[in-house]
Short mmCIF file of C-alpha atoms and ligand atoms in Angstrom, two decimals:
data_model
loop_
_atom_site.label_atom_id
_atom_site.label_comp_id
_atom_site.label_asym_id
_atom_site.label_seq_id
_atom_site.Cartn_x
_atom_site.Cartn_y
_atom_site.Cartn_z
CA UNK U 283 14.52 -47.93 203.57
CA UNK U 284 15.68 -51.43 202.56
CA UNK U 285 18.01 -53.55 206.05
CA UNK U 286 20.58 -54.73 204.42
CA UNK U 287 21.69 -57.90 205.93
CA UNK U 288 23.02 -57.13 209.30
CA UNK U 289 24.83 -59.63 210.65
CA UNK U 290 27.56 -58.41 208.35
CA UNK U 291 28.28 -55.57 210.82
CA UNK U 292 28.82 -59.37 212.88
CA UNK U 293 31.87 -60.37 210.61
CA UNK U 294 35.27 -60.01 212.36
CA UNK U 295 38.12 -57.11 210.46
CA UNK U 296 40.05 -59.75 208.89
CA UNK U 297 43.45 -57.99 209.62
CA UNK U 298 45.73 -60.95 208.53
CA UNK U 299 46.78 -60.58 205.92
CA UNK U 300 45.59 -56.70 206.11
CA UNK U 301 47.97 -56.76 209.30
CA UNK U 302 51.27 -57.94 207.32
CA UNK U 303 50.43 -56.27 204.37
CA UNK U 304 51.08 -52.93 206.75
CA UNK U 305 53.84 -54.80 208.46
CA UNK U 306 55.76 -55.68 205.53
CA UNK U 307 55.22 -52.48 203.35
CA UNK U 308 56.32 -50.07 206.78
CA UNK U 309 59.54 -52.47 206.51
CA UNK U 310 60.36 -51.92 202.91
CA UNK U 311 59.89 -48.57 203.06
CA UNK U 312 62.17 -47.95 207.09
CA UNK U 313 64.78 -50.47 204.90
CA UNK U 314 64.34 -49.54 201.02
CA UNK U 315 66.16 -52.19 198.71
CA UNK U 316 65.41 -55.27 201.31
CA UNK U 317 64.48 -58.36 199.64
CA UNK U 318 61.99 -60.24 202.55
CA UNK U 319 62.02 -63.99 201.95
CA UNK U 320 58.12 -64.49 201.78
CA UNK U 321 57.25 -67.53 203.55
CA UNK U 322 53.33 -66.85 203.77
CA UNK U 323 52.46 -67.11 200.74
CA UNK U 324 48.84 -69.18 200.36
CA UNK U 325 49.55 -68.72 196.14
CA UNK U 326 50.96 -71.38 194.02
CA UNK U 327 54.62 -69.76 192.22
CA UNK U 328 54.75 -72.11 188.99
CA UNK U 329 52.38 -71.84 185.78
CA UNK U 330 50.16 -74.55 184.79
CA UNK U 331 52.60 -77.79 182.88
CA UNK U 332 52.25 -77.84 179.18
CA UNK U 333 48.99 -80.26 179.09
CA UNK U 334 46.69 -77.66 180.02
CA UNK U 335 48.82 -75.05 178.19
CA UNK U 336 47.79 -77.18 175.33
CA UNK U 337 44.52 -77.71 175.67
CA UNK U 338 43.48 -74.52 176.85
CA UNK U 339 44.95 -73.22 173.36
CA UNK U 340 43.59 -75.58 171.24
CA UNK U 341 40.31 -74.28 172.70
CA UNK U 342 40.78 -70.84 172.41
CA UNK U 343 41.05 -72.19 169.07
CA UNK U 344 37.12 -74.03 168.90
CA UNK U 345 36.16 -70.64 170.26
CA UNK U 346 37.10 -69.29 166.84
CA UNK U 347 35.36 -71.72 164.68
CA UNK U 348 32.16 -71.86 164.28
CA UNK U 349 31.79 -75.95 164.13
CA UNK U 350 33.87 -76.08 167.19
CA UNK U 351 32.50 -73.19 169.17
CA UNK U 352 30.45 -73.45 171.98
CA UNK U 353 28.03 -71.01 173.82
CA UNK U 354 26.69 -71.61 177.23
CA UNK U 355 28.01 -74.47 178.46
CA UNK U 356 25.87 -76.98 181.51
CA UNK U 357 25.51 -75.16 184.98
CA UNK U 358 26.38 -78.63 186.27
CA UNK U 359 29.77 -78.76 184.36
CA UNK U 360 30.55 -80.42 180.99
CA UNK U 361 30.26 -83.76 180.59
CA UNK U 362 33.91 -84.66 179.52
CA UNK U 363 34.81 -82.87 182.72
CA UNK U 364 32.78 -84.46 185.04
CA UNK U 365 32.89 -87.56 183.46
CA UNK U 366 37.30 -87.20 183.66
CA UNK U 367 36.49 -86.05 187.86
CA UNK U 368 34.38 -89.53 188.32
CA UNK U 369 37.05 -91.32 186.94
CA UNK U 370 40.03 -90.80 188.81
CA UNK U 371 37.95 -91.58 191.56
CA UNK U 372 36.96 -94.40 190.45
CA UNK U 373 40.67 -95.10 189.64
CA UNK U 374 41.17 -94.63 193.47
CA UNK U 375 38.65 -97.30 194.15
CA UNK U 376 36.32 -94.45 195.38
CA UNK U 377 33.00 -95.21 193.14
CA UNK U 378 31.22 -92.04 192.14
CA UNK U 379 29.08 -90.94 188.86
CA UNK U 380 29.39 -89.12 186.50
CA UNK U 381 26.39 -86.88 188.05
CA UNK U 382 27.55 -86.56 191.45
CA UNK U 383 30.41 -84.32 189.96
CA UNK U 384 29.72 -80.52 190.30
CA UNK U 385 32.25 -78.63 187.91
CA UNK U 386 32.83 -75.21 190.16
CA UNK U 387 35.27 -72.29 189.08
CA UNK U 388 37.45 -73.03 192.64
CA UNK U 389 36.38 -74.04 196.06
CA UNK U 390 35.62 -70.70 197.99
CA UNK U 391 33.02 -69.89 195.59
CA UNK U 392 31.77 -72.97 196.38
CA UNK U 393 32.32 -73.28 199.89
CA UNK U 394 30.17 -70.24 200.16
CA UNK U 395 27.19 -71.35 197.49
CA UNK U 396 27.16 -74.15 199.34
CA UNK U 397 25.79 -73.51 202.34
CA UNK U 398 22.54 -72.13 200.18
CA UNK U 399 21.59 -75.96 200.91
CA UNK U 400 21.53 -75.37 204.32
CA UNK U 401 19.00 -74.20 206.67
CA UNK U 402 19.67 -70.39 208.19
CA UNK U 403 18.84 -71.56 212.10
CA UNK U 404 21.37 -74.14 211.36
CA UNK U 405 25.02 -74.53 213.30
CA UNK U 406 27.79 -74.78 211.64
CA UNK U 407 30.73 -76.16 213.87
CA UNK U 408 34.45 -75.18 212.13
CA UNK U 409 37.17 -77.31 213.85
CA UNK U 410 39.82 -74.92 214.88
CA UNK U 411 42.84 -72.93 213.57
CA UNK U 412 40.82 -72.76 210.25
CA UNK U 413 40.90 -71.41 207.15
CA UNK U 414 38.78 -67.65 207.34
CA UNK U 415 36.16 -68.24 204.95
CA UNK U 416 33.97 -71.27 207.32
CA UNK U 417 33.54 -68.99 209.20
CA UNK U 418 32.59 -65.37 207.65
CA UNK U 419 30.26 -67.38 205.56
CA UNK U 420 28.45 -68.42 208.40
CA UNK U 421 28.10 -65.21 209.71
CA UNK U 422 27.43 -63.62 207.00
CA UNK U 423 24.46 -65.81 207.12
CA UNK U 424 23.86 -64.94 210.64
CA UNK U 425 24.19 -68.67 211.58
CA UNK U 426 25.48 -70.17 215.24
CA UNK U 427 29.40 -71.09 214.95
CA UNK U 428 30.43 -73.62 217.27
CA UNK U 429 34.45 -73.09 217.32
CA UNK U 430 36.39 -76.80 218.58
CA UNK U 431 39.95 -75.80 219.40
CA UNK U 432 42.84 -78.40 218.71
CA UNK U 433 45.88 -78.02 220.00
CA UNK U 434 49.25 -79.98 219.91
CA UNK U 435 48.24 -82.35 222.49
CA UNK U 436 45.96 -83.81 219.76
CA UNK U 437 48.21 -83.62 216.65
CA UNK U 438 45.64 -80.80 215.50
CA UNK U 439 42.78 -83.40 215.06
CA UNK U 440 40.42 -83.21 216.91
CA UNK U 441 38.08 -86.48 218.09
CA UNK U 442 34.02 -86.09 217.71
CA UNK U 443 33.20 -84.70 221.28
CA UNK U 444 29.29 -83.70 222.67
CA UNK U 445 30.51 -79.83 221.86
CA UNK U 446 31.07 -80.59 218.55
CA UNK U 447 27.13 -81.57 217.77
CA UNK U 448 26.91 -79.37 214.94
CA UNK U 449 24.09 -79.17 211.44
CA UNK U 450 27.21 -78.96 209.66
CA UNK U 451 30.34 -80.08 209.66
CA UNK U 452 34.03 -78.72 208.24
CA UNK U 453 36.98 -80.89 208.29
CA UNK U 454 39.62 -79.32 206.26
CA UNK U 455 42.63 -82.40 205.41
CA UNK U 456 45.39 -81.77 204.86
CA UNK U 457 44.47 -79.15 207.02
CA UNK U 458 45.17 -75.60 206.09
CA UNK U 459 47.26 -73.46 208.06
CA UNK U 460 48.62 -76.91 210.03
CA UNK U 461 48.83 -79.53 207.57
CA UNK U 462 47.77 -81.90 209.26
CA UNK U 463 45.68 -84.62 207.75
CA UNK U 464 43.14 -86.89 209.47
CA UNK U 465 43.91 -90.88 208.95
CA UNK U 466 41.21 -93.05 208.29
CA UNK U 467 40.27 -94.11 211.93
CA UNK U 468 40.06 -90.47 213.03
CA UNK U 469 38.07 -89.02 209.76
CA UNK U 470 36.01 -92.61 210.54
CA UNK U 471 34.70 -91.41 213.55
CA UNK U 472 34.01 -88.34 212.30
CA UNK U 473 31.48 -90.24 210.06
CA UNK U 474 30.19 -92.11 212.34
CA UNK U 475 29.04 -89.13 214.24
CA UNK U 476 27.59 -87.18 211.33
CA UNK U 477 25.23 -90.35 210.53
CA UNK U 478 24.04 -90.82 214.45
CA UNK U 479 23.51 -87.11 214.56
CA UNK U 480 22.29 -86.52 210.75
CA UNK U 481 24.88 -83.44 209.95
CA UNK U 482 26.24 -82.85 206.93
CA UNK U 483 30.83 -82.60 206.91
CA UNK U 484 31.72 -80.50 203.96
CA UNK U 485 34.62 -81.37 203.26
CA UNK U 486 37.48 -79.24 202.22
CA UNK U 487 40.58 -81.47 200.24
CA UNK U 488 42.02 -78.53 198.48
CA UNK U 489 45.59 -80.01 199.37
CA UNK U 490 44.85 -83.27 198.64
CA UNK U 491 47.43 -84.12 196.13
CA UNK U 492 49.59 -82.96 198.30
CA UNK U 493 49.17 -86.75 200.67
CA UNK U 494 52.33 -88.84 200.38
CA UNK U 495 51.74 -91.50 202.22
CA UNK U 496 49.22 -93.80 201.35
CA UNK U 497 47.65 -94.88 203.90
CA UNK U 498 45.86 -91.32 204.21
CA UNK U 499 42.89 -90.66 202.57
CA UNK U 500 42.06 -88.19 199.20
CA UNK U 501 38.74 -88.36 199.70
CA UNK U 502 36.13 -88.52 202.18
CA UNK U 503 34.67 -91.51 200.61
CA UNK U 504 37.38 -93.74 200.88
CA UNK U 505 35.67 -93.91 204.59
CA UNK U 506 32.26 -95.99 204.83
CA UNK U 507 29.40 -94.33 205.35
CA UNK U 508 30.07 -90.82 204.29
CA UNK U 509 28.44 -91.21 201.26
CA UNK U 510 24.93 -90.72 203.35
CA UNK U 511 26.30 -88.15 204.86
CA UNK U 512 29.38 -85.71 203.23
CA UNK U 513 29.75 -83.46 201.09
CA UNK U 514 33.68 -83.14 199.49
CA UNK U 515 34.75 -79.77 197.65
CA UNK U 516 37.60 -79.75 196.14
CA UNK U 517 40.11 -77.51 193.86
CA UNK U 518 42.69 -77.24 191.13
CA UNK U 519 44.35 -74.21 192.55
CA UNK U 520 47.15 -76.03 194.14
CA UNK U 521 46.71 -79.99 192.71
CA UNK U 522 47.51 -78.23 189.22
CA UNK U 523 48.24 -74.41 189.29
CA UNK U 524 44.71 -73.01 188.65
CA UNK U 525 44.35 -70.54 191.44
CA UNK U 526 44.33 -67.45 188.51
CA UNK U 527 42.69 -70.19 186.20
CA UNK U 528 39.71 -71.06 188.63
CA UNK U 529 38.69 -74.44 188.73
CA UNK U 530 37.11 -76.75 191.52
CA UNK U 531 34.72 -79.40 191.91
CA UNK U 532 32.59 -80.59 194.07
CA UNK U 533 30.84 -84.67 195.05
CA UNK U 534 27.76 -84.59 196.19
CA UNK U 535 26.69 -88.02 196.62
CA UNK U 536 22.59 -89.46 195.58
CA UNK U 537 22.29 -91.22 198.85
CA UNK U 538 22.62 -87.82 200.84
CA UNK U 539 18.80 -87.08 201.72
CA UNK U 540 18.22 -84.83 204.91
CA UNK U 541 14.10 -84.50 205.48
CA UNK U 542 13.32 -86.56 202.77
CA UNK U 543 15.61 -83.66 200.37
CA UNK U 544 17.83 -85.25 197.99
CA UNK U 545 21.27 -82.89 198.84
CA UNK U 546 22.51 -83.95 195.14
CA UNK U 547 19.25 -82.52 193.42
CA UNK U 548 19.06 -79.51 195.60
CA UNK U 549 21.92 -78.68 193.86
CA UNK U 550 21.44 -79.04 190.67
CA UNK U 551 18.26 -76.96 191.47
CA UNK U 552 20.89 -74.04 192.77
CA UNK U 553 23.22 -74.55 190.04
CA UNK U 554 20.87 -74.65 186.66
CA UNK U 555 19.29 -70.95 189.07
CA UNK U 556 22.79 -69.18 190.14
CA UNK U 557 25.07 -69.93 187.21
CA UNK U 558 25.40 -69.86 183.73
CA UNK U 559 28.52 -72.84 184.04
CA UNK U 560 32.04 -72.90 183.62
CA UNK U 561 34.01 -71.22 180.76
CA UNK U 562 34.66 -74.00 178.67
CA UNK U 563 37.98 -72.68 177.39
CA UNK U 564 38.57 -73.09 181.45
CA UNK U 565 36.85 -77.13 181.74
CA UNK U 566 38.84 -78.06 178.94
CA UNK U 567 42.15 -76.66 180.65
CA UNK U 568 40.68 -78.81 183.63
CA UNK U 569 40.49 -81.75 181.91
CA UNK U 570 43.96 -81.69 180.61
CA UNK U 571 44.82 -82.56 184.56
CA UNK U 572 42.95 -85.61 184.94
CA UNK U 573 44.72 -87.54 181.49
CA UNK U 574 47.30 -89.85 182.76
CA UNK U 575 50.06 -86.87 181.29
CA UNK U 576 48.49 -84.47 183.02
CA UNK U 577 48.77 -86.40 186.35
CA UNK U 578 52.53 -86.60 185.89
CA UNK U 579 53.11 -83.05 184.96
CA UNK U 580 51.16 -81.93 187.63
CA UNK U 581 53.39 -83.64 190.09
CA UNK U 582 56.62 -81.95 188.73
CA UNK U 583 55.11 -79.04 190.45
CA UNK U 584 53.93 -80.29 193.86
CA UNK U 585 57.46 -81.83 194.24
CA UNK U 586 59.00 -78.52 193.74
CA UNK U 587 56.82 -77.54 197.13
CA UNK U 588 57.78 -80.87 198.57
CA UNK U 589 61.43 -79.81 198.45
CA UNK U 590 60.21 -76.50 200.08
CA UNK U 591 58.87 -77.87 202.85
CA UNK U 592 62.07 -80.25 202.81
CA UNK U 593 64.37 -78.15 203.56
CA UNK U 594 62.13 -75.99 205.85
CA UNK U 595 61.37 -78.91 208.36
CA UNK U 596 64.92 -80.10 207.91
CA UNK U 597 65.60 -76.55 209.32
CA UNK U 598 63.36 -77.08 211.95
CA UNK U 599 64.32 -80.53 213.48
CA UNK U 600 67.85 -78.85 213.37
CA UNK U 601 66.58 -76.14 215.80
CA UNK U 602 64.79 -78.41 217.93
CA UNK U 603 61.14 -76.47 217.08
CA UNK U 604 57.90 -77.90 217.69
CA UNK U 605 55.84 -78.47 214.27
CA UNK U 606 53.61 -80.66 212.45
CA UNK U 607 52.69 -80.76 208.45
CA UNK U 608 55.15 -80.17 205.38
CA UNK U 609 54.91 -83.87 204.84
CA UNK U 610 51.50 -84.57 203.50
CA UNK U 611 50.45 -80.80 202.97
CA UNK U 612 51.93 -77.72 201.73
CA UNK U 613 52.20 -75.77 205.25
CA UNK U 614 54.21 -76.52 208.06
CA UNK U 615 52.90 -75.19 211.10
CA UNK U 616 55.57 -74.68 214.02
CA UNK U 617 55.45 -73.39 217.67
CA UNK U 618 57.16 -69.93 218.83
CA UNK U 619 60.03 -70.74 220.33
CA UNK U 620 61.28 -69.01 224.11
CA UNK U 621 56.67 -68.38 224.48
CA UNK U 622 56.98 -65.82 221.42
CA UNK U 623 53.20 -65.00 220.68
CA UNK U 624 52.38 -65.21 216.94
CA UNK U 625 52.61 -61.68 216.00
CA UNK U 626 55.92 -61.09 218.32
CA UNK U 627 56.99 -63.73 216.76
CA UNK U 628 56.44 -62.18 213.13
CA UNK U 629 58.28 -58.91 214.71
CA UNK U 630 61.35 -61.30 215.15
CA UNK U 631 61.55 -62.76 212.16
CA UNK U 632 61.13 -59.98 209.77
CA UNK U 633 63.22 -57.72 211.69
CA UNK U 634 65.81 -60.03 212.14
CA UNK U 635 65.85 -61.78 209.53
CA UNK U 636 63.77 -60.35 206.96
CA UNK U 637 61.46 -63.67 207.10
CA UNK U 638 57.45 -63.66 206.28
CA UNK U 639 55.46 -66.01 207.78
CA UNK U 640 51.55 -66.20 208.78
CA UNK U 641 50.51 -65.37 212.65
CA UNK U 642 48.83 -68.62 213.66
CA UNK U 643 46.58 -66.11 215.96
CA UNK U 644 44.81 -65.20 212.47
CA UNK U 645 42.92 -68.78 212.09
CA UNK U 646 41.71 -68.76 215.38
CA UNK U 647 42.37 -68.41 219.09
CA UNK U 648 44.06 -71.71 219.72
CA UNK U 649 46.79 -70.77 216.71
CA UNK U 650 47.90 -68.21 219.30
CA UNK U 651 51.55 -69.57 220.17
CA UNK U 652 51.68 -71.17 216.61
CA UNK U 653 53.21 -69.72 213.05
CA UNK U 654 52.70 -70.75 209.44
CA UNK U 655 55.32 -71.31 207.05
CA UNK U 656 53.95 -72.23 203.06
CA UNK U 657 55.49 -74.11 200.88
CA UNK U 658 54.66 -72.40 197.61
CA UNK U 659 57.46 -69.51 197.54
CA UNK U 660 60.96 -70.09 195.31
CA UNK U 661 63.35 -72.80 196.43
CA UNK U 662 65.82 -70.07 196.37
CA UNK U 663 63.96 -68.18 198.94
CA UNK U 664 63.15 -71.25 200.66
CA UNK U 665 66.68 -72.40 201.19
CA UNK U 666 67.82 -68.48 202.26
CA UNK U 667 64.98 -68.12 204.42
CA UNK U 668 65.71 -72.00 206.35
CA UNK U 669 69.74 -70.72 206.74
CA UNK U 670 68.42 -67.24 208.12
CA UNK U 671 66.09 -69.32 210.60
CA UNK U 672 68.89 -71.89 211.66
CA UNK U 673 71.26 -69.28 212.37
CA UNK U 674 69.05 -66.90 214.16
CA UNK U 675 66.83 -69.41 216.37
CA UNK U 676 69.98 -72.21 217.06
N1 LIG B 278 40.22 -74.14 200.97
C1 LIG B 278 40.81 -74.34 201.39
C2 LIG B 278 41.70 -75.03 202.86
C3 LIG B 278 42.11 -73.05 201.28
O1 LIG B 278 43.33 -72.28 201.54
C4 LIG B 278 41.84 -72.51 200.29
C5 LIG B 278 42.96 -71.11 199.29
O2 LIG B 278 43.54 -71.01 199.85
C6 LIG B 278 40.45 -72.42 199.15
C7 LIG B 278 39.80 -73.49 200.08
C8 LIG B 278 39.98 -71.64 198.02
O3 LIG B 278 40.89 -72.50 197.29
P1 LIG B 278 40.22 -72.04 195.57
O4 LIG B 278 41.78 -71.11 194.89
O5 LIG B 278 39.60 -73.26 194.84
O6 LIG B 278 38.99 -70.48 195.69
#
């Protein structure tokens, strides 16, 4: 009889969003017709911008025309999109070659798939609280996971230390769930640490478009030495509303070499074996994001989410609750008032003011006592939620 991958038995039940759904459904059953103010969602609520929609329509028409039709796309991405993304990096002063960019169907897919590059005996460092997929993808592969807790004392931005020595290092900045962003100096320490230990940093930049402080790095490749130790994984999901359209990109510098193997070449071999590329239509839509017009238009939606963040953080300031994030990230990470636990606070907000957030404990043990608000909801709901929070907690 075949033996399945028994590491799946080591996965902890992903109860976070399941529990939230159970609790909110039960509340709605008991209180029919009640409107809930959902500040927990990690999905965007605004549609794709005009320039993207136009490009998608044109690409559909191309597929109807014998002369302009596209079949299989190059596995590593369409040259027009790889070139547009590399140019976007160069515009920010980061010298990336077109063939160091790989087009993907999104960051989630890539965060899982990229682990093919590493030996199963390698260890993985996860800075917690963290996006749950980092841990689960490595549990599935049977890897040893080192959990590095962070907290209020270091602003949820820990420094490298002996206990953090690992082969693979996950860094998510701006961070989900804390909204904290590493500055150049802090990120530089991780880059030096990875280079001196021969580790590889998997830098998740899914929220880079939300950075407004010009001194903060959008890309790890803005840091000297990163090309020899880092892979950057990006997504158009939150940047441009592609959560349901699906498009991302990954940068693997050719200078990233371990045990004589060039990881860029390995990834070409992987992609040409395991994918047949991303749809032509979607890549055309994605390329529109990197035009000047596209860059302006995506900011309109980001501005709406940022206004939501301001409404919520103003309310927290008024109440006097400790939080981080919200300024350079679409998440606000707050300390539950009165020493409440994460789930206790969840129940309290749901029952008293019908506001739904995400309990911090779901992102790792050190998230207990904290809570995440997302800013992707509607402005009307966000305003009302903020008023209700002020009334309840002031
Ligand atoms: N990385 C982080 C930190 C995320 O929060 C998310 C989605 O919420 C992803 C990656 C996945 O993004 P995508 O929609 O591109 O798969």
